[in-house]
XYZ file of C-alpha atoms in Angstrom:
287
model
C 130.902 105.353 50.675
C 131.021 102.629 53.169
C 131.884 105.087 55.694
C 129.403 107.542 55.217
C 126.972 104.888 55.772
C 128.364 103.540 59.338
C 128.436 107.287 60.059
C 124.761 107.249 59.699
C 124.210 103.773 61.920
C 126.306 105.957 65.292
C 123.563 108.561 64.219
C 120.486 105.824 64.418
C 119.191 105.260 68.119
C 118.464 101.652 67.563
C 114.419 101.368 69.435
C 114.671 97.651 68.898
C 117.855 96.826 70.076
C 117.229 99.006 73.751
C 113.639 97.542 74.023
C 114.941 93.923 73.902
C 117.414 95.002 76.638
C 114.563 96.348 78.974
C 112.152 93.160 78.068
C 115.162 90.885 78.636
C 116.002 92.726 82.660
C 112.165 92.468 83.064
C 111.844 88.340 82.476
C 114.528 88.277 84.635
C 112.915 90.375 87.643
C 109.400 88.781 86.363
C 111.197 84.687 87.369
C 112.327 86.780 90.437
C 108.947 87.469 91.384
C 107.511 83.827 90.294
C 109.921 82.194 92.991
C 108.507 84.465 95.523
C 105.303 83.733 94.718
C 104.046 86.771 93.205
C 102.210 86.457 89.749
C 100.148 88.539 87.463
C 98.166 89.093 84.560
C 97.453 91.915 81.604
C 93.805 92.221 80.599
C 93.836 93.921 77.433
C 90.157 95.164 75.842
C 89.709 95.576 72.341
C 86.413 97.350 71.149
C 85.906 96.433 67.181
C 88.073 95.136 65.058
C 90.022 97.991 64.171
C 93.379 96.310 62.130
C 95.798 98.721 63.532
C 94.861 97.722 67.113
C 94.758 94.429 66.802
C 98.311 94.612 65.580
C 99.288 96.450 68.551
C 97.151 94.191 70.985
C 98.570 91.445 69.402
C 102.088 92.350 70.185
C 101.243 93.681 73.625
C 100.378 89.857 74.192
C 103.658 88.568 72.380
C 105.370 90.544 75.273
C 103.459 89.231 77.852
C 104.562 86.085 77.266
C 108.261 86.702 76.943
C 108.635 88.261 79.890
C 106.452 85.521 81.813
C 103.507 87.671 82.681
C 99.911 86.404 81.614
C 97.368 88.071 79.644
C 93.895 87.704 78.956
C 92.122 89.735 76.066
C 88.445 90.444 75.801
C 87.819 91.222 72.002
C 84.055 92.900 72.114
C 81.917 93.843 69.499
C 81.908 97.474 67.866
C 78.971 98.240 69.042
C 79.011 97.579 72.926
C 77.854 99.775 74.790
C 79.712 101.886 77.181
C 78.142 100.588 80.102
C 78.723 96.872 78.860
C 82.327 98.142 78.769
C 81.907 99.737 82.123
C 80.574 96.737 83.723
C 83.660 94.783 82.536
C 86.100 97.336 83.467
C 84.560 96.891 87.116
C 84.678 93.083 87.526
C 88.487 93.309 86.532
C 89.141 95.958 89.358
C 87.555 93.594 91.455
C 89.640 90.432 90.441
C 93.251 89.809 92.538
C 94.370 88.174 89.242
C 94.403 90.772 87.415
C 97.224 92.884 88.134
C 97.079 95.429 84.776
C 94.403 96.596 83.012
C 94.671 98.221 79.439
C 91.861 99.582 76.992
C 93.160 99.663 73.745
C 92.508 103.055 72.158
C 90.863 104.576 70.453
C 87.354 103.240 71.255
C 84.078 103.645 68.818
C 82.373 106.576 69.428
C 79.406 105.898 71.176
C 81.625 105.533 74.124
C 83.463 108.616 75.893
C 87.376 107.816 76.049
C 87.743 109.955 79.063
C 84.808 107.853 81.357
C 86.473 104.643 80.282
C 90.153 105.588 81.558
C 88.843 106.820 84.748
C 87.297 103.722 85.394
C 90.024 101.955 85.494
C 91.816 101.663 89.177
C 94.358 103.700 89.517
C 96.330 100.938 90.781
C 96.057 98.913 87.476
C 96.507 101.727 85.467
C 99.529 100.562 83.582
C 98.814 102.807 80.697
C 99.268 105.860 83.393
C 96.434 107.968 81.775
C 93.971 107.792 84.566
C 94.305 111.669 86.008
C 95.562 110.317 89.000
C 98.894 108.664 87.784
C 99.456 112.174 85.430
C 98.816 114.421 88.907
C 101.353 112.027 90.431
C 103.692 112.644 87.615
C 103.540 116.210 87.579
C 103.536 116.327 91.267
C 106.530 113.795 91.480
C 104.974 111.231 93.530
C 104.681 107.637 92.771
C 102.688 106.032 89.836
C 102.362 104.721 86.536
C 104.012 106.798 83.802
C 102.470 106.947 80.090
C 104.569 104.420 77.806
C 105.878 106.110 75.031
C 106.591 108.958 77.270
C 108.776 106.965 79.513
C 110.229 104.928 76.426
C 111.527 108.250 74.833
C 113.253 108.761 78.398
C 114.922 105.289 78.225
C 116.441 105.873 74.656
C 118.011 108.713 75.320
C 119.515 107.672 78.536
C 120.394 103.879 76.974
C 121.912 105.808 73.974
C 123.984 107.965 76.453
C 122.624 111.360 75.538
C 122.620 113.834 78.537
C 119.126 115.578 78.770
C 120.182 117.823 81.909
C 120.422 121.703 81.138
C 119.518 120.747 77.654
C 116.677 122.794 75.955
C 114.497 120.715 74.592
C 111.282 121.170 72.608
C 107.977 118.895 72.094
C 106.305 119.229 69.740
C 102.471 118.247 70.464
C 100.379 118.408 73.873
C 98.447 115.671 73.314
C 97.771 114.019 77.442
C 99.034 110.363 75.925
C 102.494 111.685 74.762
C 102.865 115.906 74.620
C 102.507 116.845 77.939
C 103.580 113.115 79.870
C 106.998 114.020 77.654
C 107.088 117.509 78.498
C 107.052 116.845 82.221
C 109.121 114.025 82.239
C 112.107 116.141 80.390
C 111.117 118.399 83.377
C 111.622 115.776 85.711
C 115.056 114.932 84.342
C 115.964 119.102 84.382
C 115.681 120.101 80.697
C 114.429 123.617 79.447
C 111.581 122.605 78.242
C 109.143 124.065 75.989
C 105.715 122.408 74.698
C 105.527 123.825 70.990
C 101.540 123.471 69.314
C 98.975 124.140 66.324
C 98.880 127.812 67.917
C 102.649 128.196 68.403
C 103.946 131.294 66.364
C 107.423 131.199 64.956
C 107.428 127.144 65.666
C 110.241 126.967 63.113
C 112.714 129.142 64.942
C 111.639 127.788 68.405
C 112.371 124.020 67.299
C 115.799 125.471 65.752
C 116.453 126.291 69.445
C 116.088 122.532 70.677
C 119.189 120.470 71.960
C 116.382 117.743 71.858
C 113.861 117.883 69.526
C 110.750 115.388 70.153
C 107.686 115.127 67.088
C 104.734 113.968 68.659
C 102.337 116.606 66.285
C 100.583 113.492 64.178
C 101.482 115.288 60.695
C 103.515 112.435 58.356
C 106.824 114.067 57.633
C 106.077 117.754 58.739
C 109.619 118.016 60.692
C 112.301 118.476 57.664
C 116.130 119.955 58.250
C 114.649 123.368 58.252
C 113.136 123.163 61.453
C 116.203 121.439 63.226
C 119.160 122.945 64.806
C 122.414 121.279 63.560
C 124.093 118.411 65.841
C 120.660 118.692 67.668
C 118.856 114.925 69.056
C 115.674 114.351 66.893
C 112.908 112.018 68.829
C 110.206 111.218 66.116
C 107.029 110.080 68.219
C 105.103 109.975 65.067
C 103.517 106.771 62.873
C 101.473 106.712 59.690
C 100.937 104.808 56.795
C 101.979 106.924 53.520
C 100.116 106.291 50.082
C 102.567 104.131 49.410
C 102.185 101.793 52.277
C 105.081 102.504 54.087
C 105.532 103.616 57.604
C 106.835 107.268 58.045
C 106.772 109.367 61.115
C 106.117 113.281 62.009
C 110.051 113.493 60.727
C 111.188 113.659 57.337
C 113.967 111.520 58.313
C 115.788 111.545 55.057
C 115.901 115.436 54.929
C 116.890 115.522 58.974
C 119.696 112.939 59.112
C 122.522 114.564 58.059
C 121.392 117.271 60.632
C 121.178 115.654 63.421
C 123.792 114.015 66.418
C 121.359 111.589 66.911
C 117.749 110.234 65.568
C 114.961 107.712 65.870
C 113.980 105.216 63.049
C 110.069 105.119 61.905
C 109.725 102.166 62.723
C 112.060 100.728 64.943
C 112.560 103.875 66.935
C 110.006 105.378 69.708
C 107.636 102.145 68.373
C 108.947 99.260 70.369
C 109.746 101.231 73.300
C 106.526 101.991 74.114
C 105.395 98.322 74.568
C 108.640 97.661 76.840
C 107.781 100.501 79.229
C 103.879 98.728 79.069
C 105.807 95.476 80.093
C 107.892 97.652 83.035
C 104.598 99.155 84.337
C 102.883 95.738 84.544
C 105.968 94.703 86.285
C 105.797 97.467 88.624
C 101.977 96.593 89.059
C 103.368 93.330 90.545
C 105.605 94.484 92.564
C 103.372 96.907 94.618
């Protein structure tokens, strides 16, 4: 028995572990920077009090101050108005303090999600969804990369899994994580195909994948049948199940004997995307 279950642990890509690694090189680089005189700050803006976000806002913060970077958060109302937000969003492009500047998403709906991002400079952009840091990604010129994204990049590399010549199939085209991911694999010379709602046949397609990635934001919808064997299962997905506990877009207990390799809900794709917030806000410095 006891071997069957260390079998499973090779098969786990440990999010946690690899995320600690990255924060712990980028405190390291951050007291670099400090002796050289070269500080900066996150601004992080929550809109309501929605209790998921302030979770993640209050861990984006948490990181902040391990790696040695401040932060500042602006909590505002639910009902702000967009040009209230607007008006803040200015003043921190205007401030040399501020080096990053993130809106945590999604916002209440009498603001437009799309006016907010492109607010933001481009040059504080260390969520990398302003259009011009995802035209620099797809062209392959320098700029901030979308977290998770680049996270799901890191684990595979950190776990040692070669992504080059590999086909490898995302599902979900969402502009946070679908097509970032998609163009990243790109980047790093996968086959790649971006698998959707509309997609006919997505069973056999997926069964195709060396790498499989779930970013389709349906608890659990990704089961053995849709995964080739010995294939590398990337589950981008996180919800809350009746019973309280955390699943993902994988139905991880019906996938991992499948699989060569796979990613925990939580514990996988999770923490990685607040490290590669933490790199791009170190990056921010650095220009």
């Amino acid at each position: 028995m006891e071997h069957s279950a260390s079998m499973a642990n090779e098969k786990i890509i440990d999010g946690k572990r690899i995320s600690q690694e990255i924060k712990d090189e980028l405190k390291v680089q951050v007291a670099k920077l400090k002796e050289q005189g070269i500080e900066g700050c996150l601004a992080v803006i929550q809109v309501g009090a929605d209790p998921a976000s302030s979770v993640y806002v209050r861990n984006k913060k948490r990181a902040c101050a391990y790696i040695g970077i401040g932060s500042r958060s602006y909590e505002l109302e639910e009902d702000t108005t967009q040009e209230q937000l607007l008006e803040l969003i200015g003043q921190l492009n205007n401030d040399p303090a501020v080096t990053g500047i993130l809106v945590q998403l999604p916002v209440p709906k009498q603001i437009d999600e799309q006016q907010i991002i492109q607010a933001i400079s481009p040059a504080k952009d260390v969520d990398g969804f302003h259009p011009q840091n995802v035209g620099a990604l797809v062209s392959g010129l320098p700029g901030f990369v979308s977290c998770t994204p680049a996270g799901v990049i890191q684990l595979l590399k950190r776990s040692g899994i070669p992504i080059e010549g590999k086909n490898c199939v995302v599902i979900g085209r969402s502009n946070i994580v679908g097509k970032p991911m998609a163009v990243l694999m790109l980047r790093e010379n996968a086959t790649v195909t971006i698998a959707h709602s509309k997609t006919r046949d997505l069973k056999e397609i997926c069964r195709r994948a060396d790498i499989l990635i779930a970013a389709v934001g349906k608890p659990r919808m990704i089961d053995a049948s849709y995964i080739k064997e010995g294939a590398v299962v990337i589950d981008v997905g996180i919800h809350r199940g009746e019973d309280q506990k955390l699943c993902g877009d994988v139905d991880y207990d019906s996938a991992v004997s499948h699989v060569q390799a796979i990613t925990p809900v939580p514990g996988g794709v999770g923490p990685m995307t607040i490290a590669m917030l933490m790199n791009n806000c170190v990056e921010a410095l650095m220009r």
